[in-house]
């Protein structure tokens, strides 16, 4: 692993976007308000055992009602940008066709309030909460999902593209395909490799179709958000090196290459065809051309790396000939066991810069790997998130100094929120949420981040000593 040197002075230009991110289903609650239709997550969350602790998102952070408080927090933390998502089923309760005006009114009020405070909105169209009605045609596994998404994009863009510049079509196509359609751990809870390949491809096609809509509006910048997971070999053994490269095809290149005009990588196509015992007929001629060349920027969600070795000959790791192993050396980890690897973050940004023609990058998520630190005397001294922030911002500065075109950093997350299948246990916010009362408290990491956002530099160590635990 390459360590961050920690010597680069972190100093970003005034135009750099410092912000935080959330998604609709994770924070909004009010699932029946204003004519909202059901989403796949409403249905999935009702399955016994689907959500740890049996929680659901019916209240979450109550942000559908408490959004003015959220905007106050963003503003008190000096953040210049906010990434949020629009709930598709609030705009098109039946998935397509009829547009629910009250849903659009809500997001318009919200965006106008952000703009009034000089907060740049970064709008995600699909952060996983697809309308349940579209499951009649297979959800993302059905090709008609692509047209449905284009219709939805038209509805939102007609209302908001005159005032929202930054648009993210899709959040993490790989996670949708893997957890939603292959492992069944996320909505819609399907376990089928073939459906997963189809779903992933249709999400990518939907990016292209959505971008075609959005690019008709002047000044709009369009990207997709990929959760990139660098895969490093467990040893110099050529089989491990090959395994790491192959699994990079699965996690990373499968999405990066078609977005930036290289088409789906042939090696991964072969792995899928071998595993399925058939050709990938869902990828039709002309599809790759409909995905390519439609990204003004790349939204990067970075969490961690993984270490890869060749699969055992008869291993349980099928369908693919690689497996995840523990790194040989001692590595820093969260309590939950996720490796903390800022050096990998810098290397990833430089790789993207090099291999994808200097594409402009926005870090759209980073941070959601720590669980909880308790409140004490009204303060949340989440030291590890502060360390994480310092290390990753430094790594990003190193990548920028070496040429990567990084335009913004959006921390995951603004608020503690509904962490999908893990329920409310992991608390990934810069701001603590009391789920009984809805009360919000800025954590120490939020105070640190506020100072960074205000000055464009990492504050000196110890700057929080004596802080009152109130907002700056
Ligand atoms: C991001 O996904 C998401 O975009 C965001 O919504 C989420 O809150 C954030 O990560 C933090 O996790 O035990 O089956 O639930 C990144 C990929 C996928 C990593 C889900 C954690 C947990 C698997 N994440 N995964 S499961």
Coordinates of C-alpha atoms and ligand atoms in Angstrom, one line a residue:
X1 CA 0.0 0.0 0.0
X2 CA 1.2 3.5 -0.8
X3 CA 1.1 5.7 2.2
X4 CA 0.0 9.3 2.0
X5 CA 3.1 11.4 2.7
X6 CA 1.0 13.9 4.7
X7 CA 3.3 16.7 3.6
X8 CA 1.2 18.4 1.0
X9 CA -0.2 21.6 2.2
X10 CA -4.0 21.4 1.8
X11 CA -5.1 24.6 0.2
X12 CA -8.0 24.5 -2.3
X13 CA -9.2 27.3 -4.5
X14 CA -12.2 29.4 -3.4
X15 CA -14.3 27.7 -6.1
X16 CA -13.7 24.2 -4.7
X17 CA -17.0 22.7 -3.5
X18 CA -16.9 21.6 0.1
X19 CA -20.1 19.8 1.0
X20 CA -21.9 16.9 2.4
X21 CA -24.2 14.2 1.0
X22 CA -27.4 12.3 1.8
X23 CA -30.1 10.5 -0.1
X24 CA -33.9 10.8 -0.1
X25 CA -34.8 7.4 1.3
X26 CA -32.2 7.5 4.0
X27 CA -33.3 10.8 5.5
X28 CA -36.8 11.9 4.4
X29 CA -39.4 9.8 6.2
X30 CA -43.0 11.0 5.4
X31 CA -43.5 8.0 3.0
X32 CA -47.2 8.8 2.5
X33 CA -46.9 12.5 2.1
X34 CA -48.0 14.5 -0.9
X35 CA -49.1 11.6 -3.0
X36 CA -45.7 9.7 -2.9
X37 CA -45.9 6.2 -4.4
X38 CA -44.3 3.1 -3.0
X39 CA -40.6 2.5 -3.7
X40 CA -38.9 -0.8 -3.9
X41 CA -37.3 -0.1 -0.5
X42 CA -40.7 0.2 1.2
X43 CA -41.6 -3.3 0.1
X44 CA -38.2 -4.8 0.7
X45 CA -38.0 -3.3 4.3
X46 CA -41.2 -5.2 5.2
X47 CA -39.5 -8.6 4.6
X48 CA -38.7 -10.2 7.9
X49 CA -35.0 -10.0 8.6
X50 CA -34.3 -7.6 5.7
X51 CA -33.3 -4.7 8.0
X52 CA -31.1 -5.2 11.0
X53 CA -33.1 -4.5 14.2
X54 CA -36.3 -4.5 12.1
X55 CA -36.2 -0.7 11.5
X56 CA -37.8 1.1 8.6
X57 CA -37.5 4.5 7.0
X58 CA -41.0 5.8 7.8
X59 CA -39.5 8.6 10.0
X60 CA -35.7 8.4 9.5
X61 CA -34.4 12.0 10.0
X62 CA -37.8 13.4 9.3
X63 CA -36.1 15.6 6.7
X64 CA -39.1 15.8 4.4
X65 CA -40.5 18.1 7.1
X66 CA -37.4 19.3 8.9
X67 CA -35.4 20.3 5.8
X68 CA -35.1 24.0 6.8
X69 CA -33.1 22.8 9.8
X70 CA -30.9 20.7 7.6
X71 CA -30.2 23.7 5.4
X72 CA -29.4 25.7 8.6
X73 CA -26.9 23.1 9.6
X74 CA -25.3 23.1 6.1
X75 CA -25.0 26.8 6.3
X76 CA -23.7 26.9 9.9
X77 CA -21.0 24.4 8.8
X78 CA -20.0 26.8 6.0
X79 CA -20.6 24.2 3.4
X80 CA -20.8 25.5 -0.2
X81 CA -22.5 22.4 -1.6
X82 CA -25.1 19.8 -0.7
X83 CA -25.7 16.5 -2.5
X84 CA -29.2 15.2 -2.0
X85 CA -31.4 12.9 -4.1
X86 CA -34.9 13.2 -5.5
X87 CA -37.3 10.4 -4.6
X88 CA -38.5 9.1 -8.0
X89 CA -41.8 7.8 -6.4
X90 CA -42.6 11.3 -5.2
X91 CA -42.4 12.6 -8.7
X92 CA -43.9 9.6 -10.6
X93 CA -45.9 7.5 -8.1
X94 CA -46.7 4.9 -10.8
X95 CA -43.1 4.9 -12.0
X96 CA -43.9 6.6 -15.3
X97 CA -46.6 8.7 -16.8
X98 CA -48.5 10.9 -14.3
X99 CA -46.3 13.5 -12.7
X100 CA -47.1 14.4 -9.0
X101 CA -46.8 18.2 -8.8
X102 CA -46.6 18.3 -5.0
X103 CA -43.4 16.2 -5.2
X104 CA -41.8 18.7 -7.6
X105 CA -43.0 21.6 -5.5
X106 CA -41.2 20.2 -2.5
X107 CA -37.9 19.8 -4.2
X108 CA -38.2 23.2 -5.9
X109 CA -38.8 24.9 -2.5
X110 CA -35.8 23.0 -1.2
X111 CA -33.5 23.9 -4.0
X112 CA -34.5 27.6 -3.9
X113 CA -33.7 27.6 -0.1
X114 CA -30.3 26.1 -0.8
X115 CA -29.6 28.7 -3.5
X116 CA -30.7 31.5 -1.2
X117 CA -27.9 30.5 1.2
X118 CA -25.4 30.2 -1.7
X119 CA -25.3 26.4 -1.3
X120 CA -24.7 24.7 -4.6
X121 CA -27.1 21.8 -5.1
X122 CA -25.8 18.5 -6.4
X123 CA -28.9 16.5 -7.4
X124 CA -28.9 12.7 -7.7
X125 CA -31.9 11.3 -9.6
X126 CA -31.7 7.6 -8.6
X127 CA -30.2 6.8 -5.2
X128 CA -31.9 3.3 -5.2
X129 CA -35.5 4.2 -4.4
X130 CA -37.1 3.1 -7.7
X131 CA -40.9 3.1 -7.8
X132 CA -42.3 -0.3 -6.9
X133 CA -44.7 -0.1 -9.8
X134 CA -41.7 -0.7 -12.2
X135 CA -41.1 -4.1 -10.7
X136 CA -44.0 -5.3 -12.8
X137 CA -41.5 -5.2 -15.7
X138 CA -38.6 -6.5 -13.7
X139 CA -37.3 -3.3 -12.2
X140 CA -33.8 -2.5 -13.5
X141 CA -33.6 -6.1 -14.9
X142 CA -36.2 -5.1 -17.5
X143 CA -35.1 -2.9 -20.4
X144 CA -38.2 -0.7 -20.2
X145 CA -36.7 0.8 -17.0
X146 CA -34.4 2.9 -19.2
X147 CA -37.3 4.8 -20.9
X148 CA -39.0 5.1 -17.5
X149 CA -35.9 6.8 -16.1
X150 CA -35.7 9.1 -19.1
X151 CA -39.4 10.2 -18.5
X152 CA -38.6 10.8 -14.9
X153 CA -35.5 12.8 -15.8
X154 CA -37.6 15.0 -18.1
X155 CA -40.1 15.7 -15.3
X156 CA -37.4 16.8 -12.8
X157 CA -35.3 18.6 -15.3
X158 CA -38.2 20.7 -16.7
X159 CA -38.7 22.0 -13.2
X160 CA -35.1 22.3 -11.9
X161 CA -32.6 22.4 -14.7
X162 CA -32.8 26.2 -14.8
X163 CA -31.3 26.4 -11.3
X164 CA -29.4 23.1 -10.6
X165 CA -26.1 22.9 -12.4
X166 CA -24.7 19.5 -11.1
X167 CA -26.7 16.3 -11.8
X168 CA -25.8 12.8 -10.9
X169 CA -28.0 10.4 -12.8
X170 CA -27.3 7.1 -11.0
X171 CA -25.8 6.2 -7.7
X172 CA -23.5 3.2 -7.7
X173 CA -24.7 0.9 -10.5
X174 CA -22.5 -1.8 -9.2
X175 CA -24.2 -1.9 -5.8
X176 CA -27.6 -1.8 -7.3
X177 CA -26.7 -4.8 -9.5
X178 CA -24.7 -6.7 -6.8
X179 CA -26.7 -6.1 -3.6
X180 CA -30.1 -5.6 -5.2
X181 CA -30.2 -8.3 -7.9
X182 CA -27.4 -10.8 -7.2
X183 CA -27.1 -11.1 -3.4
X184 CA -30.6 -9.9 -2.4
X185 CA -29.3 -7.8 0.5
X186 CA -30.8 -4.6 -0.9
X187 CA -34.1 -3.9 -2.6
X188 CA -35.6 -5.5 -4.6
X189 CA -34.0 -8.5 -2.9
X190 CA -33.4 -10.6 -6.0
X191 CA -30.7 -13.3 -6.2
X192 CA -29.9 -14.0 -9.8
X193 CA -26.6 -13.4 -11.6
X194 CA -28.3 -13.0 -14.9
X195 CA -30.8 -10.5 -13.6
X196 CA -27.9 -8.7 -11.9
X197 CA -26.0 -8.3 -15.2
X198 CA -29.1 -7.0 -17.0
X199 CA -29.9 -4.6 -14.1
X200 CA -26.4 -3.2 -14.1
X201 CA -26.5 -2.7 -17.8
X202 CA -29.9 -1.0 -17.8
X203 CA -28.7 1.4 -15.0
X204 CA -25.8 2.3 -17.3
X205 CA -28.1 2.8 -20.3
X206 CA -30.4 4.9 -18.1
X207 CA -27.4 7.1 -17.3
X208 CA -27.0 7.6 -21.1
X209 CA -30.7 8.3 -21.6
X210 CA -30.9 10.6 -18.7
X211 CA -27.8 12.5 -19.8
X212 CA -29.3 12.9 -23.3
X213 CA -32.3 14.6 -21.6
X214 CA -30.2 16.8 -19.3
X215 CA -27.8 18.0 -21.9
X216 CA -30.6 19.9 -23.7
X217 CA -30.5 22.3 -20.8
X218 CA -27.8 25.0 -21.0
X219 CA -25.1 24.9 -18.3
X220 CA -26.0 21.6 -16.9
X221 CA -23.1 19.2 -15.8
X222 CA -24.0 15.5 -15.9
X223 CA -22.2 12.6 -14.2
X224 CA -22.8 9.2 -12.7
X225 CA -21.6 8.2 -9.2
X226 CA -19.5 5.1 -9.0
X227 CA -18.3 3.5 -5.8
X228 CA -14.8 2.6 -6.8
X229 CA -13.1 -0.2 -4.9
X230 CA -9.4 -0.5 -5.7
X231 CA -8.4 -4.2 -5.8
X232 CA -4.8 -4.8 -4.8
X233 CA -3.0 -8.2 -5.1
X234 CA -2.3 -10.1 -1.9
X235 CA 1.2 -10.9 -3.2
X236 CA 3.5 -10.5 -6.2
X237 CA 2.5 -14.0 -7.3
X238 CA 1.2 -13.6 -10.8
X239 CA -2.0 -15.4 -10.0
X240 CA -2.8 -12.9 -7.3
X241 CA -1.9 -10.1 -9.6
X242 CA -4.2 -11.5 -12.3
X243 CA -7.0 -12.0 -9.7
X244 CA -6.8 -8.4 -8.6
X245 CA -6.9 -7.1 -12.1
X246 CA -9.9 -9.4 -12.9
X247 CA -11.8 -8.3 -9.9
X248 CA -11.0 -4.7 -10.8
X249 CA -12.9 -5.5 -14.0
X250 CA -15.9 -6.5 -12.0
X251 CA -16.0 -3.6 -9.5
X252 CA -14.5 -0.7 -11.4
X253 CA -13.7 -1.1 -15.1
X254 CA -17.1 -2.6 -15.9
X255 CA -18.6 0.9 -15.2
X256 CA -15.7 3.2 -15.9
X257 CA -14.8 1.9 -19.4
X258 CA -18.3 2.2 -21.0
X259 CA -18.9 5.6 -19.5
X260 CA -15.7 6.9 -21.0
X261 CA -15.9 5.4 -24.5
X262 CA -13.9 2.2 -24.1
X263 CA -17.0 -0.1 -24.0
X264 CA -17.4 -3.0 -21.6
X265 CA -14.1 -4.6 -20.8
X266 CA -13.7 -7.9 -22.8
X267 CA -12.1 -9.8 -19.9
X268 CA -15.0 -9.2 -17.6
X269 CA -17.5 -9.9 -20.4
X270 CA -15.9 -13.4 -20.7
X271 CA -16.1 -14.0 -16.9
X272 CA -19.8 -13.2 -17.0
X273 CA -20.4 -15.4 -20.1
X274 CA -18.5 -18.3 -18.5
X275 CA -20.4 -17.9 -15.2
X276 CA -23.8 -17.6 -17.0
X277 CA -23.1 -20.1 -19.7
X278 CA -24.5 -17.8 -22.3
X279 CA -23.8 -14.6 -24.2
X280 CA -24.7 -11.3 -22.7
X281 CA -27.6 -10.7 -25.1
X282 CA -28.9 -7.8 -22.9
X283 CA -26.0 -5.7 -24.2
X284 CA -27.2 -5.0 -27.7
X285 CA -25.4 -3.4 -30.6
X286 CA -25.4 0.4 -30.2
X287 CA -25.8 0.2 -26.4
X288 CA -22.2 1.1 -25.6
X289 CA -22.4 4.1 -27.9
X290 CA -25.5 5.2 -26.0
X291 CA -23.6 5.1 -22.7
X292 CA -20.3 6.7 -23.8
X293 CA -19.4 10.3 -24.0
X294 CA -22.2 11.6 -21.8
X295 CA -20.3 12.4 -18.6
X296 CA -19.1 15.9 -18.0
X297 CA -17.6 14.7 -14.7
X298 CA -17.2 11.5 -12.7
X299 CA -18.7 11.4 -9.2
X300 CA -16.4 9.2 -7.1
X301 CA -17.7 7.4 -3.9
X302 CA -14.6 6.2 -2.1
X303 CA -14.7 4.1 1.0
X304 CA -11.9 1.5 1.1
X305 CA -9.8 -1.0 -0.9
X306 CA -9.8 -4.7 -1.0
X307 CA -7.0 -7.3 -1.2
X308 CA -7.4 -10.1 -3.8
X309 CA -6.1 -13.5 -4.3
X310 CA -6.7 -16.2 -6.9
X311 CA -9.7 -18.4 -6.0
X312 CA -9.0 -21.9 -4.7
X313 CA -9.5 -24.4 -7.6
X314 CA -12.7 -25.7 -6.1
X315 CA -13.3 -22.7 -3.9
X316 CA -16.6 -21.4 -2.6
X317 CA -15.9 -18.1 -4.3
X318 CA -17.6 -19.0 -7.6
X319 CA -18.9 -17.7 -9.9
X320 CA -15.6 -15.8 -10.4
X321 CA -12.0 -17.0 -10.1
X322 CA -10.9 -14.5 -7.4
X323 CA -11.4 -14.0 -3.7
X324 CA -11.1 -11.3 -1.0
X325 CA -8.4 -12.0 1.6
X326 CA -7.0 -10.2 4.6
X327 CA -3.9 -8.1 3.9
X328 CA -0.7 -9.7 5.1
X329 CA 0.5 -6.6 6.9
X330 CA -1.2 -4.9 9.9
X331 CA -3.6 -2.3 8.5
X332 CA -5.7 0.4 10.3
X333 CA -9.3 -0.6 10.5
X334 CA -12.6 0.7 11.8
X335 CA -14.3 -1.2 14.7
X336 CA -16.4 -2.9 12.0
X337 CA -13.3 -4.2 10.3
X338 CA -13.2 -1.9 7.2
X339 CA -9.7 -1.0 6.2
X340 CA -8.9 2.7 6.3
X341 CA -6.7 3.5 3.3
X342 CA -6.2 7.1 2.4
X343 CA -3.1 6.3 0.2
X344 CA -5.4 4.2 -2.0
X345 CA -7.7 7.2 -2.4
X346 CA -4.9 9.4 -3.7
X347 CA -3.7 6.6 -6.1
X348 CA -7.3 6.0 -7.3
X349 CA -7.8 9.7 -8.2
X350 CA -4.6 9.7 -10.1
X351 CA -5.5 6.6 -11.9
X352 CA -8.8 8.1 -13.0
X353 CA -7.0 11.2 -14.1
X354 CA -4.5 9.2 -16.2
X355 CA -6.7 6.5 -17.6
X356 CA -9.9 8.6 -18.3
X357 CA -8.5 11.6 -20.1
X358 CA -8.2 14.0 -17.1
X359 CA -11.9 13.7 -16.4
X360 CA -13.1 16.3 -13.8
X361 CA -13.8 14.6 -10.5
X362 CA -16.2 15.3 -7.7
X363 CA -15.9 13.2 -4.6
X364 CA -19.6 12.4 -4.1
X365 CA -19.2 10.2 -1.0
X366 CA -16.4 9.5 1.5
X367 CA -16.6 8.7 5.2
X368 CA -19.4 6.2 5.7
X369 CA -17.4 3.5 7.4
X370 CA -17.5 4.5 11.1
X371 CA -20.2 3.5 13.5
X372 CA -21.1 5.3 16.7
X373 CA -19.4 7.6 19.2
X374 CA -21.6 8.4 22.1
X375 CA -22.7 11.9 23.1
X376 CA -21.2 13.2 26.3
X377 CA -21.9 16.6 27.9
X378 CA -23.5 17.6 24.7
X379 CA -20.4 16.9 22.6
X380 CA -19.6 14.0 20.3
X381 CA -15.9 13.6 20.3
X382 CA -15.7 11.5 17.2
X383 CA -11.9 11.5 16.9
X384 CA -11.7 8.8 14.3
X385 CA -13.9 10.6 11.8
X386 CA -11.7 13.7 12.3
X387 CA -8.6 11.7 11.6
X388 CA -10.3 10.1 8.6
X389 CA -11.2 13.5 7.3
X390 CA -7.7 14.9 7.7
X391 CA -6.1 11.9 6.0
X392 CA -8.5 11.7 3.1
X393 CA -8.5 15.4 2.4
X394 CA -4.7 15.3 2.5
X395 CA -4.7 12.4 0.1
X396 CA -7.1 14.3 -2.2
X397 CA -4.8 17.4 -2.0
X398 CA -1.8 15.2 -3.0
X399 CA -3.8 13.9 -6.0
X400 CA -4.7 17.4 -7.0
X401 CA -1.1 18.6 -6.6
X402 CA -0.1 15.7 -9.0
X403 CA -2.6 16.8 -11.6
X404 CA -6.0 15.2 -10.8
X405 CA -8.8 17.6 -11.7
X406 CA -10.8 17.5 -8.4
X407 CA -13.6 20.0 -8.2
X408 CA -15.3 19.1 -5.0
X409 CA -15.6 16.9 -1.9
X410 CA -18.9 15.8 -0.5
X411 CA -18.6 14.0 2.8
X412 CA -20.9 11.0 3.6
X413 CA -22.9 12.0 5.4
X414 CA -24.5 15.3 6.5
X415 CA -26.6 13.4 9.1
X416 CA -26.7 10.1 10.8
X417 CA -29.4 8.3 8.8
X418 CA -31.1 5.1 7.7
X419 CA -28.2 2.9 6.6
X420 CA -30.2 0.5 4.4
X421 CA -30.0 -3.1 5.5
X422 CA -28.0 -2.1 8.5
X423 CA -30.8 0.1 9.9
X424 CA -30.0 2.9 12.3
X425 CA -27.0 1.3 14.0
X426 CA -24.1 2.9 11.9
X427 CA -24.0 6.6 12.4
X428 CA -22.1 8.1 9.5
X429 CA -23.1 11.8 10.0
X430 CA -21.1 15.0 10.6
X431 CA -24.3 15.8 12.6
X432 CA -25.8 13.5 15.2
X433 CA -29.5 12.8 15.0
X434 CA -31.5 11.8 18.1
X435 CA -34.0 9.5 16.5
X436 CA -36.5 9.9 19.3
X437 CA -36.8 13.6 19.1
X438 CA -35.3 14.4 15.7
X439 CA -32.9 16.8 17.4
X440 CA -29.6 17.5 15.5
X441 CA -26.2 18.2 17.1
X442 CA -23.0 19.0 15.1
X443 CA -20.3 16.4 16.1
X444 CA -16.7 17.4 16.6
X445 CA -16.0 16.1 13.1
X446 CA -18.6 18.6 11.8
X447 CA -16.8 21.4 13.6
X448 CA -13.5 20.4 12.1
X449 CA -15.1 20.2 8.7
X450 CA -16.8 23.6 9.1
X451 CA -13.4 25.2 9.7
X452 CA -11.9 23.4 6.7
X453 CA -14.8 24.6 4.6
X454 CA -14.4 28.2 5.8
X455 CA -10.7 28.5 5.2
X456 CA -9.9 25.9 2.5
X457 CA -7.2 24.5 4.8
X458 CA -7.1 21.8 7.5
X459 CA -7.1 23.5 10.9
X460 CA -4.1 23.0 13.2
X461 CA -4.2 20.0 15.5
X462 CA -6.0 20.7 18.7
X463 CA -8.1 23.4 17.3
X464 CA -11.2 21.9 18.9
X465 CA -9.8 22.0 22.4
X466 CA -12.1 24.0 24.5
X467 CA -14.8 24.1 21.8
X468 CA -18.2 24.6 23.4
X469 CA -19.9 21.9 21.3
X470 CA -22.1 24.4 19.7
X471 CA -22.2 25.5 16.1
X472 CA -19.4 27.9 14.9
Ligands
LIG1 C1 -22.8 4.0 -0.2 O1 -22.6 2.8 -0.7 C2 -24.2 4.5 -0.5 O2 -24.3 5.3 -1.7 C3 -24.8 5.3 0.6 O3 -26.2 5.4 0.4 C4 -24.5 4.6 2.0 O4 -25.2 5.2 3.0 C5 -23.0 4.7 2.1 O5 -22.4 3.9 1.1 C6 -22.5 4.1 3.5 O6 -22.4 2.7 3.5 O7 -24.3 -5.2 5.0 O8 -25.5 -5.8 3.1 O9 -25.9 -3.7 4.1 C7 -21.3 2.2 -0.6 C8 -21.4 0.7 -0.7 C9 -23.0 -0.8 0.2 C10 -21.0 -0.2 1.5 C11 -23.6 -1.4 1.4 C12 -21.7 -0.9 2.7 C13 -23.2 -2.7 3.4 C14 -23.6 -4.0 2.8 N1 -22.0 0.2 0.5 N2 -22.6 -2.0 2.2 S1 -24.9 -4.7 3.8

